[in-house]
Short mmCIF file of C-alpha atoms in Angstrom, two decimals:
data_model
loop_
_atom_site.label_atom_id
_atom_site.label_comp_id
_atom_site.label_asym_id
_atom_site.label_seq_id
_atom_site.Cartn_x
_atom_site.Cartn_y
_atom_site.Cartn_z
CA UNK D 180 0.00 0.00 0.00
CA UNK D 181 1.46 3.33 -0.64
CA UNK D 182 2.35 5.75 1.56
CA UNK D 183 2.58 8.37 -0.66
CA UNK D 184 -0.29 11.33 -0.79
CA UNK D 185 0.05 12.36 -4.24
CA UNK D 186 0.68 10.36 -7.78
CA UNK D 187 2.15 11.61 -10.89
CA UNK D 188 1.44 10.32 -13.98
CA UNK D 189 4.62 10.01 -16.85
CA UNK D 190 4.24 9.85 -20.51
CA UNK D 191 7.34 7.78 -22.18
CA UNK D 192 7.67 5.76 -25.05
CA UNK D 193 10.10 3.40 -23.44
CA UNK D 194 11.05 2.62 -20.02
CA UNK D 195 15.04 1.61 -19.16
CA UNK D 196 16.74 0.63 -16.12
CA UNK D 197 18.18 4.10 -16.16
CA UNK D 198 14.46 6.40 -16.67
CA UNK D 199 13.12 3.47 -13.61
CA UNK D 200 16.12 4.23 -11.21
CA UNK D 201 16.28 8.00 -11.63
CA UNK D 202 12.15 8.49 -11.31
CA UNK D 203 12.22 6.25 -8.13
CA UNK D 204 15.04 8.63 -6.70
CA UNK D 205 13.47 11.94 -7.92
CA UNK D 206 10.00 11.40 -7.36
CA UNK D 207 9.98 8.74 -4.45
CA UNK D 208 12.84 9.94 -2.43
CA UNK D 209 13.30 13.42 -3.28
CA UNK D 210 9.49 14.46 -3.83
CA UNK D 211 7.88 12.60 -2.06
CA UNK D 212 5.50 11.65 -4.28
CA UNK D 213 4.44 8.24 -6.11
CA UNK D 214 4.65 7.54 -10.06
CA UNK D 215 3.17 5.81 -12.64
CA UNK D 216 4.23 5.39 -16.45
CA UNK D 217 1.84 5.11 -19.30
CA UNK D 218 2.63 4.69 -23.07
CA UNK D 219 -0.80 5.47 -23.56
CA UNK D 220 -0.84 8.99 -24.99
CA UNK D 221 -4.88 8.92 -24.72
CA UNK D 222 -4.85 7.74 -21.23
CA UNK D 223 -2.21 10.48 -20.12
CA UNK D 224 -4.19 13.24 -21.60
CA UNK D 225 -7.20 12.23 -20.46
CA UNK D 226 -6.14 11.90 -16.97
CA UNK D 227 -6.81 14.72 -14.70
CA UNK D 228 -4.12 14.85 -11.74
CA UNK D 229 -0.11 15.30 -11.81
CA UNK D 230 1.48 14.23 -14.67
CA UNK D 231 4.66 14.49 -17.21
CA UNK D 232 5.52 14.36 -20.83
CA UNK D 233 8.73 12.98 -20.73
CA UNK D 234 8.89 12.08 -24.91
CA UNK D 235 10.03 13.99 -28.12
CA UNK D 236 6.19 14.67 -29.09
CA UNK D 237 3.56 17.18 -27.67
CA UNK D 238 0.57 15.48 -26.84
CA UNK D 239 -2.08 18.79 -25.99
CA UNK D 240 -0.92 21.90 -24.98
CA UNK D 241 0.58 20.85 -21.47
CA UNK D 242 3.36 22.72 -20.05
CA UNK D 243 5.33 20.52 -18.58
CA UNK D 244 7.05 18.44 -21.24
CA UNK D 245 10.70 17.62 -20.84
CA UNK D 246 12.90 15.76 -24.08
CA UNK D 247 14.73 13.36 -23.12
CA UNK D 248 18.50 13.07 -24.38
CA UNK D 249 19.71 9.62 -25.78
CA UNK D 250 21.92 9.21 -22.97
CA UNK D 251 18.99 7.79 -20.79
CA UNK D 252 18.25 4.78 -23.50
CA UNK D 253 21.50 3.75 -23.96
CA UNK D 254 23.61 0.71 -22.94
CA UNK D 255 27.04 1.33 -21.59
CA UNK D 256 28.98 4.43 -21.35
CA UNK D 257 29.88 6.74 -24.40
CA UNK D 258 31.30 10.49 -24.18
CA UNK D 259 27.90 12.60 -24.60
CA UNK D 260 27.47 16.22 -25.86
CA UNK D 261 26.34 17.69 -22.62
CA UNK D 262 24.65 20.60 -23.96
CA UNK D 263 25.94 23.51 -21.12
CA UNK D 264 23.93 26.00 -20.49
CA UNK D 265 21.87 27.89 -17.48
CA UNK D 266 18.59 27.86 -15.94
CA UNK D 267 17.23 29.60 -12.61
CA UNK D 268 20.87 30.52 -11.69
CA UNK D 269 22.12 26.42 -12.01
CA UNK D 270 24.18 25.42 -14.57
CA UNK D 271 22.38 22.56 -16.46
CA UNK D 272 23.79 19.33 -18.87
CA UNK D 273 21.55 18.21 -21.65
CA UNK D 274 19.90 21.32 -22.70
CA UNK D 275 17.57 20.90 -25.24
CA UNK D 276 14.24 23.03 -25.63
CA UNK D 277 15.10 27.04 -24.91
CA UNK D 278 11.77 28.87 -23.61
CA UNK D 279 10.25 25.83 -22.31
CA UNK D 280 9.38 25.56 -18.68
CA UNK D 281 12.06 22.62 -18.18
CA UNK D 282 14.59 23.44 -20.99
CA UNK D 283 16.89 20.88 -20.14
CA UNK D 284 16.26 16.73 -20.27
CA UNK D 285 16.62 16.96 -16.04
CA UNK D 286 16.02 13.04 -15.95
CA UNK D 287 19.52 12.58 -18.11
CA UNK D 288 21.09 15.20 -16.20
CA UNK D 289 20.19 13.65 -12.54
CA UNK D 290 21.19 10.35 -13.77
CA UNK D 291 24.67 11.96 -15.32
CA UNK D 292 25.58 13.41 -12.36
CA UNK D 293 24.10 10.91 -9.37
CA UNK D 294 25.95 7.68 -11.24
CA UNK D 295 29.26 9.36 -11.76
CA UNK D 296 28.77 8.62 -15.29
CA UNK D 297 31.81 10.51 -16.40
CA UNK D 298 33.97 8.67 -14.12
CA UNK D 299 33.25 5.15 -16.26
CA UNK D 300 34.75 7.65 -19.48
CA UNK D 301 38.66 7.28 -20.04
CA UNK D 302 40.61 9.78 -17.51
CA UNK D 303 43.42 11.01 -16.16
CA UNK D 304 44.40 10.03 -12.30
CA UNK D 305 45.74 11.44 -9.72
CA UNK D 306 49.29 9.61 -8.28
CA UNK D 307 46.72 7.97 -5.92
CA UNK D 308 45.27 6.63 -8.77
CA UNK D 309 41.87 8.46 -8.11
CA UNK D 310 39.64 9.88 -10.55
CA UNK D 311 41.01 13.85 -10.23
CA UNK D 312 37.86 16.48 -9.59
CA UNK D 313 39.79 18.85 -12.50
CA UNK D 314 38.00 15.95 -14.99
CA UNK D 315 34.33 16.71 -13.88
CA UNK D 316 32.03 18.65 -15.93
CA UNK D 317 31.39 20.34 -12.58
CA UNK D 318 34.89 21.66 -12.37
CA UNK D 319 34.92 22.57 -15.88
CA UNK D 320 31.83 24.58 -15.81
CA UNK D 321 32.63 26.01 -11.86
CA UNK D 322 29.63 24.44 -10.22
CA UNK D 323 31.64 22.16 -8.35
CA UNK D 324 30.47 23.86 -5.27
CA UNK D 325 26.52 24.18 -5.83
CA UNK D 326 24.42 20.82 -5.32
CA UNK D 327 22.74 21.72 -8.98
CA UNK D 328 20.78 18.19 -8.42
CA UNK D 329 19.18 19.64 -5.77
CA UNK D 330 18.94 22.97 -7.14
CA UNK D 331 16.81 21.44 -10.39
CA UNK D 332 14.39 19.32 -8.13
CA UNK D 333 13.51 22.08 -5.95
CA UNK D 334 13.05 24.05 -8.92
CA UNK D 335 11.29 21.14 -10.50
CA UNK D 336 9.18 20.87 -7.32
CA UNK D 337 8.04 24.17 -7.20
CA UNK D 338 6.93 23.78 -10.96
CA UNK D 339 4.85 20.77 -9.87
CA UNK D 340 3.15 22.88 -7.36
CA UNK D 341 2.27 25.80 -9.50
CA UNK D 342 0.79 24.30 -12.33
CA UNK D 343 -1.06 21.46 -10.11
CA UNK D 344 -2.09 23.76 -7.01
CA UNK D 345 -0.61 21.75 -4.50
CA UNK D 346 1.79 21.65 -1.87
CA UNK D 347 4.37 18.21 -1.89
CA UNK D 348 6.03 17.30 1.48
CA UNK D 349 9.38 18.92 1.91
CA UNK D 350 12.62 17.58 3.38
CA UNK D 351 14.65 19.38 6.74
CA UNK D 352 18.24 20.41 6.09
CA UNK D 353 19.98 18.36 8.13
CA UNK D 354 23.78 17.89 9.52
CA UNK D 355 25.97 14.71 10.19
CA UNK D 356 28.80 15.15 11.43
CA UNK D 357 31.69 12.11 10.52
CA UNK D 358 35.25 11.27 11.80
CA UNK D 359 38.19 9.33 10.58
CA UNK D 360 40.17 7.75 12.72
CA UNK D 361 43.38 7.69 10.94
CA UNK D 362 46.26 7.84 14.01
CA UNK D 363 44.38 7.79 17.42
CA UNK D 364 47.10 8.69 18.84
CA UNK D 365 50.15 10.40 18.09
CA UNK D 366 52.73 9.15 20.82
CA UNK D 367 50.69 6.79 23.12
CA UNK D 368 50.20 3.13 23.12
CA UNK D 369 52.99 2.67 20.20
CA UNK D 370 55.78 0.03 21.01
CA UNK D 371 58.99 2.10 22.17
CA UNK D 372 61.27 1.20 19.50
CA UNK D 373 59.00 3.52 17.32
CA UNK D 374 59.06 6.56 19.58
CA UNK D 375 62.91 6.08 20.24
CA UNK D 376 63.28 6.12 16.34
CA UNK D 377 60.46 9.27 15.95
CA UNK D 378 62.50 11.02 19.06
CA UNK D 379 66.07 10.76 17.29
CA UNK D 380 64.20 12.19 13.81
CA UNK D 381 62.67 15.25 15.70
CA UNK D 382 66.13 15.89 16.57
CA UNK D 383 68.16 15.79 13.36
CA UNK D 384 64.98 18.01 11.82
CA UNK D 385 65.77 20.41 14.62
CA UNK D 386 61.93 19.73 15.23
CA UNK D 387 62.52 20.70 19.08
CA UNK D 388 59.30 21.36 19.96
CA UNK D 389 58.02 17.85 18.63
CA UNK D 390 60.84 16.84 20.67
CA UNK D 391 59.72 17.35 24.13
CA UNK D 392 55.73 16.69 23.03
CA UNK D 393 56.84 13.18 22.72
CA UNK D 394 58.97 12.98 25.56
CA UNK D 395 56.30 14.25 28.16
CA UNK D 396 53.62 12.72 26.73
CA UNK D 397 55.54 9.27 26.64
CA UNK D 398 57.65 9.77 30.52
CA UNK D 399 55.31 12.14 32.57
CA UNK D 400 51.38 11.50 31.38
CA UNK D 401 50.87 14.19 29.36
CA UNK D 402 47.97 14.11 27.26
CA UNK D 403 48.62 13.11 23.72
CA UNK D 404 48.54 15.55 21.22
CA UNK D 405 45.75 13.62 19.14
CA UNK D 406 43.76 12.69 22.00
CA UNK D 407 40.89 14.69 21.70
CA UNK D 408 38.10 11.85 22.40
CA UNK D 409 36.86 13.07 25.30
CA UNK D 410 36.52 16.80 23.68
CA UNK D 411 34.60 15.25 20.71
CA UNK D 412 32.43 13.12 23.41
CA UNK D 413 31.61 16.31 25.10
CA UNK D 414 30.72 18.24 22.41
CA UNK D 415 28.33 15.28 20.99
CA UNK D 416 26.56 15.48 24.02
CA UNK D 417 26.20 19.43 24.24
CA UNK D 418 24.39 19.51 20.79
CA UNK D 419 22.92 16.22 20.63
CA UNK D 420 24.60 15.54 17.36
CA UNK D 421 24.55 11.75 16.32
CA UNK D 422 28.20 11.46 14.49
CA UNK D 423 29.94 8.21 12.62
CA UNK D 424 33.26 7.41 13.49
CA UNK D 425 35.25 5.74 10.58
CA UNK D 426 37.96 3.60 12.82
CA UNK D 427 41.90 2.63 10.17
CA UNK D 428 42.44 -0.97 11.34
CA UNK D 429 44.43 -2.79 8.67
CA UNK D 430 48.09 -3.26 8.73
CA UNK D 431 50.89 -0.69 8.54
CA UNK D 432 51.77 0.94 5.61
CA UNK D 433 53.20 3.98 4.21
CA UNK D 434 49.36 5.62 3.56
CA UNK D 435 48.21 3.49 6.82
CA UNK D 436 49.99 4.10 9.82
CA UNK D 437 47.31 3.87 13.20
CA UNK D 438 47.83 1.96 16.27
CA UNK D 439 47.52 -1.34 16.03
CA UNK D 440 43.66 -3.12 16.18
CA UNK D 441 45.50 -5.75 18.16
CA UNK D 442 46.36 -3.43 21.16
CA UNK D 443 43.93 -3.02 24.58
CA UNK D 444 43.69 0.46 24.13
CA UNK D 445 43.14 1.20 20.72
CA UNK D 446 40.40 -1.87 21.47
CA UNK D 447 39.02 -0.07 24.08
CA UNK D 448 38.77 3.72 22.52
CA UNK D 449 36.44 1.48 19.35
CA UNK D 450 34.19 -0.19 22.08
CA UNK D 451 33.89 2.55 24.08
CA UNK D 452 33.22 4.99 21.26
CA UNK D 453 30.30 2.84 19.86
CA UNK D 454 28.20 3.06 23.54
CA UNK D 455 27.72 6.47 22.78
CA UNK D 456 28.23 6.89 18.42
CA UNK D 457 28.23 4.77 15.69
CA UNK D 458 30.86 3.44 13.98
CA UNK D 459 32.13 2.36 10.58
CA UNK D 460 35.36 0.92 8.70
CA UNK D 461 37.61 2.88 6.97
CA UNK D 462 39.12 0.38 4.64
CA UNK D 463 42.89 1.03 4.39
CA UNK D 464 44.72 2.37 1.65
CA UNK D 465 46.30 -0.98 1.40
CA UNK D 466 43.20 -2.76 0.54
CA UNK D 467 42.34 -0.80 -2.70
CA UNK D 468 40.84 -3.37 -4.98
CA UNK D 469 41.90 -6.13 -2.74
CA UNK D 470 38.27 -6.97 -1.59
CA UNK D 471 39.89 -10.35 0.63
CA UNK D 472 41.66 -7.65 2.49
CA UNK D 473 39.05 -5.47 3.08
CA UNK D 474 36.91 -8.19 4.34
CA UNK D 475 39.73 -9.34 6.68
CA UNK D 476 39.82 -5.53 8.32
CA UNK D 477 35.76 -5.64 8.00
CA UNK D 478 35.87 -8.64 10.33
CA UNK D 479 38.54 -7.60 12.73
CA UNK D 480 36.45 -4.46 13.49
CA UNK D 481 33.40 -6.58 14.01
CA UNK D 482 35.02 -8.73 16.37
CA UNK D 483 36.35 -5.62 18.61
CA UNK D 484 32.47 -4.25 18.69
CA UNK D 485 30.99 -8.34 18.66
CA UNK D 486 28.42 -6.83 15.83
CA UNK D 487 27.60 -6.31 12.48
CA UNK D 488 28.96 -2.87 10.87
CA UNK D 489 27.15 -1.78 7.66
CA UNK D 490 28.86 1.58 6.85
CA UNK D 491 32.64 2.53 5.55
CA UNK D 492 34.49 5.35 4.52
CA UNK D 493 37.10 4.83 1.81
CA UNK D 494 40.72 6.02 3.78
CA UNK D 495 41.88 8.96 1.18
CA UNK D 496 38.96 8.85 -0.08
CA UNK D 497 40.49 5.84 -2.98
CA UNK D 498 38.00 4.25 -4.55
CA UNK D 499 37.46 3.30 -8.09
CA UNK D 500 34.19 2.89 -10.00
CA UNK D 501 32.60 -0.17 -10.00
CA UNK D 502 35.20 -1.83 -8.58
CA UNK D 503 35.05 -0.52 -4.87
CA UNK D 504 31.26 0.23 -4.49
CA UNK D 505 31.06 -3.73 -5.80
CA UNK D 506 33.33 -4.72 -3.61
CA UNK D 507 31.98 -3.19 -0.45
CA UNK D 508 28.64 -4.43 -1.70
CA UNK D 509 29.83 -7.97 -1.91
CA UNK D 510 31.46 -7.75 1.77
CA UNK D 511 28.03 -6.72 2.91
CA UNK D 512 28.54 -2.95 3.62
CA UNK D 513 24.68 -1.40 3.15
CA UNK D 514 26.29 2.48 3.32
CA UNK D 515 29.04 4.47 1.99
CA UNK D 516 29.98 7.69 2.90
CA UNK D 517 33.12 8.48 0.52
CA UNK D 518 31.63 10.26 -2.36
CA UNK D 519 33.50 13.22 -2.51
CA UNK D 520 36.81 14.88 -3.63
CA UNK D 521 39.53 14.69 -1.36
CA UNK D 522 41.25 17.46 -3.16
CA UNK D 523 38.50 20.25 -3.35
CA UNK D 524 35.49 20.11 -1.06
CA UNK D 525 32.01 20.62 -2.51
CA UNK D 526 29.25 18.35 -4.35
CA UNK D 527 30.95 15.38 -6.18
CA UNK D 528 27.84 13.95 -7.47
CA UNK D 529 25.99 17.19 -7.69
CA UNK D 530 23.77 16.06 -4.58
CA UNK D 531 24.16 16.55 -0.98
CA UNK D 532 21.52 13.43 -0.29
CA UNK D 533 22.03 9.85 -0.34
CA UNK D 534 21.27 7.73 -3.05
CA UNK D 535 21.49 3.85 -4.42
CA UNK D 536 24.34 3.05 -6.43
CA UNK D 537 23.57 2.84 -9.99
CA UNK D 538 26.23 0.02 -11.57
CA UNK D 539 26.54 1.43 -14.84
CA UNK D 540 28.69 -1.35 -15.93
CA UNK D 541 25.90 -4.06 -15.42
CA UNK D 542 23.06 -1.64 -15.62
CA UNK D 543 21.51 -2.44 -12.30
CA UNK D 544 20.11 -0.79 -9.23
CA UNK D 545 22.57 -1.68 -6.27
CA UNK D 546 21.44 -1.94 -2.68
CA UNK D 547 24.59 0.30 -1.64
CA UNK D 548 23.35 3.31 -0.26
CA UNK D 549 25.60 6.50 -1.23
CA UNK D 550 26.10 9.38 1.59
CA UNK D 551 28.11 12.29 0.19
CA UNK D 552 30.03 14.81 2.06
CA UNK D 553 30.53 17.97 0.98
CA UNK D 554 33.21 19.60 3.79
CA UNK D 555 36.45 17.81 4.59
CA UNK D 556 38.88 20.30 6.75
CA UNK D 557 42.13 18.75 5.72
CA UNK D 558 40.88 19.61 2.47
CA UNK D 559 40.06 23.30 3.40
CA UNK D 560 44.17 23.27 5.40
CA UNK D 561 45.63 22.19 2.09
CA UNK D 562 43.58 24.87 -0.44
CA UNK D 563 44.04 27.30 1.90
CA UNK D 564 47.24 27.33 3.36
CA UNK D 565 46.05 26.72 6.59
CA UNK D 566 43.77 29.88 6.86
CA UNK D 567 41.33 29.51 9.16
CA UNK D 568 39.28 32.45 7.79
CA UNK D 569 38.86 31.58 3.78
CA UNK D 570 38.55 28.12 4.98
CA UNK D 571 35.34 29.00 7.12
CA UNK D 572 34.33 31.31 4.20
CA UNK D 573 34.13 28.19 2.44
CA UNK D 574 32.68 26.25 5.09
CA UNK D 575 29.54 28.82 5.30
CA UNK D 576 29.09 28.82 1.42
CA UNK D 577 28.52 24.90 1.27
CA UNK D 578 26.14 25.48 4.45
CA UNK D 579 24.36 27.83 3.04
CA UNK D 580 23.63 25.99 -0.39
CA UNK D 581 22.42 22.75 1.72
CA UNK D 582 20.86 24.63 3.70
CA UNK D 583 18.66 26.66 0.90
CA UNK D 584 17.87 23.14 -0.96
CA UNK D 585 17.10 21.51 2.56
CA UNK D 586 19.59 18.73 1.84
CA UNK D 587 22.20 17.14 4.33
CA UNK D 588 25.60 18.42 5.10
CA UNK D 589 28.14 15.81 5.58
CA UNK D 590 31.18 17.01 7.02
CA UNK D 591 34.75 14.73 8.02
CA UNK D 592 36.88 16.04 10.71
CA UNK D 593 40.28 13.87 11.79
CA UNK D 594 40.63 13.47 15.59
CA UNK D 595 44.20 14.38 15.29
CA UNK D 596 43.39 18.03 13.72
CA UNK D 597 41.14 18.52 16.41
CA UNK D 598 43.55 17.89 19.11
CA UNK D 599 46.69 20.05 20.73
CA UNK D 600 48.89 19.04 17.90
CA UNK D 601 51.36 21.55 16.54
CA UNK D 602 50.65 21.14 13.26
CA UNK D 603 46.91 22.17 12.86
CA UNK D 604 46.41 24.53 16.46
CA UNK D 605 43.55 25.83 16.98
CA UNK D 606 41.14 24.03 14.19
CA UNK D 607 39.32 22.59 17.19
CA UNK D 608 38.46 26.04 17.69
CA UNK D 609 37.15 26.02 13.52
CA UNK D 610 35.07 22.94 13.98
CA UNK D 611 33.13 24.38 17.24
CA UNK D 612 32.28 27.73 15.17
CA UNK D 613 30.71 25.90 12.69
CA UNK D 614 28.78 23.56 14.94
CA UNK D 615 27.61 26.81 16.04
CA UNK D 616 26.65 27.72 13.00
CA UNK D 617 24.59 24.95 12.12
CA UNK D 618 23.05 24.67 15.42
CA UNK D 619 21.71 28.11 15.38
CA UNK D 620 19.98 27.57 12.17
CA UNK D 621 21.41 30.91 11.30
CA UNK D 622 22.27 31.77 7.76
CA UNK D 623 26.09 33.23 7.31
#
């Protein structure tokens, strides 16, 4: 039985796997509203509530018809003429009927942007070997920072409401906050030999001040410079935020370099930080496209919590489409939460909501459940030198965009930015601002 309130009738001359999944996550997740689709043209024009023309042909004089580009019939992935050009201050792809009411094909365009489409096309990559933000159409055209997805439905929606009289349920901006857990800790609970050896490279660096951290924190109880747990903890509580802590167990490497999952107390911070958050993998650098190892560190976190984890973060954000999002599938993870640039923050897949992963390759509707963010602040250090004050002017321009299309700001923090380290001070200081922000429903 549906639990929808309103219906919308759509015209088409042929359904796809593609027109199905993007109509389910326009209509039923974004509007709110249920759909039907006729190839009757007699039927559709005789029928007297919502409805769509989504073909080439003009069946009476209804406003709302929208063309649809090849690109949502096809099989496989091709380079497609994307058709730039603007509408109601959003950049739009497939543009394709100037004057009309929807000038654009905004199924295509959804579906472009929401299955990373262009990241199946031949690229360049990054020495990562991740798909580099400079190839997206979004960089190209400078809209990598405006959720334009979200910017078309809402436009879209108030359309709807216009021309139909109506008023369609509405989503709440919300905020979830995320952390990875790359180094819990940047002196404590690592075997001796290590500090000894991190002591004597402080010293030939002339790195005197890193010097003494590690010698008080290591000899006299001082707190570690990354331990900010308790801080984060109290801050949860204080604004009832609900975060999702991404915890680095696999085994050492040069990109992977946290305290062993082995040890009590790195054992004890992941127990003791699911009693009061939840808590996801962050599969390690070292098990890019190596789905055995990433079910091996999927497994050693579930034994530490004795439970099931469903959700994962991608450590440096390297993944690789299908490959990754098939292989998290296949290890059972129901959520992801890396879609997003490590290298510029902003709106990777044009959307600041979640959506099911569309497998181009095999044309089929995944049940991995996509959760973009759209503010990393190691990102913001790196862009911006460090600066505190164009990073936050950044920070309340991404707010303010979710905010206007009601979506969901994601943001990732790192524990060890948030502590008393030397090399990020005072960015604790950053992330309380902008909780501040957020929680006063204030605009910037």
């Amino acid at each position: 039985m549906s639990t929808f309130r309103h219906q919308v009738l759509i015209y088409c001359e042929q359904i796809t796997h593609r027109l199905q999944y993007v109509l389910e996550w326009i209509f039923q997740e974004q509007l709110q509203l249920d759909f039907r689709v006729t190839y009757d043209a007699e039927q559709w024009k005789a029928y007297e509530g919502l409805k769509v023309n989504y073909s080439e042909k003009r069946i009476d004089t209804e406003d709302i018809l929208i063309r649809p580009h090849r690109l949502i019939y096809e099989v496989g992935e091709t380079a497609q003429q994307l058709n730039i050009n603007r509408w109601k201050k959003s950049t739009v792809l497939f543009y394709n009927q100037p004057g009309a009411l929807i000038p654009f094909d905004l199924f295509s365009a959804v579906f472009y942007l929401i299955s990373r489409y262009e990241e199946y096309l031949p690229h360049k990559k990054d020495t990562h070997g991740r798909y580099m933000h400079s190839n997206s159409v979004a960089a190209q055209y400078s809209f990598i920072q405006q959720p334009v997805v979200d910017e078309w439905v809402s436009a879209f929606r108030n359309i709807l409401e216009k021309k139909f009289k109506l008023i369609l349920p509405q989503h709440t901006f919300e905020f979830q906050p995320t952390y990875d857990i790359d180094i819990a800790w940047a002196y404590l609970n690592k075997p001796r030999k290590q500090n000894i050896g991190g002591a004597l490279r402080d010293l030939l660096r002339l790195n005197i001040g890193w010097f003494f951290d590690r010698i008080l924190v290591s000899s006299s109880g001082r707190q570690d410079p990354y331990d900010a747990f308790k801080w984060m903890e109290d801050l949860q509580k204080y604004y009832q935020l609900q975060p999702i802590y991404f915890f680095l167990v696999g085994a050492n490497g040069t990109y992977d370099r946290n305290i062993s999952p082995s040890h009590p107390e790195m054992q004890s911070l992941i127990r003791h930080t699911s009693t009061h958050a939840q808590v996801g993998l962050h599969p390690s650098y070292g098990s890019y496209l190596q789905q055995s190892v990433m079910e091996k560190e999927l497994q050693v976190l579930e034994n530490i919590l004795d439970k099931p984890v469903w959700k994962s973060r991608q450590h440096y954000i390297k993944m690789s489409l299908p490959d990754t999002y098939r292989q998290l599938e296949h290890i059972g993870i129901q959520n992801d939460y890396s879609m997003g640039y490590p290298t510029v923050n902003g709106f990777r897949a044009g959307t600041s909501r979640s959506f099911m992963w569309y497998d181009l390759s095999n044309e089929t509707k995944s049940e991995l459940r996509v959760h973009p963010f759209c503010f990393m602040e190691t990102t913001a250090i790196n862009n911006y030198n460090r600066s505190k004050t164009e990073a936050y002017a950044e920070l309340e321009r991404i707010y303010l965009a979710v905010k206007q299309t009601r979506g969901k700001l994601i943001s990732i923090f790192h524990n060890n930015n948030l502590g008393s380290g030397r090399e990020y001070k005072g960015w604790y200081k950053f992330y309380q601002k902008m909780i501040e922000l957020i929680h006063s429903g204030q605009n910037p």
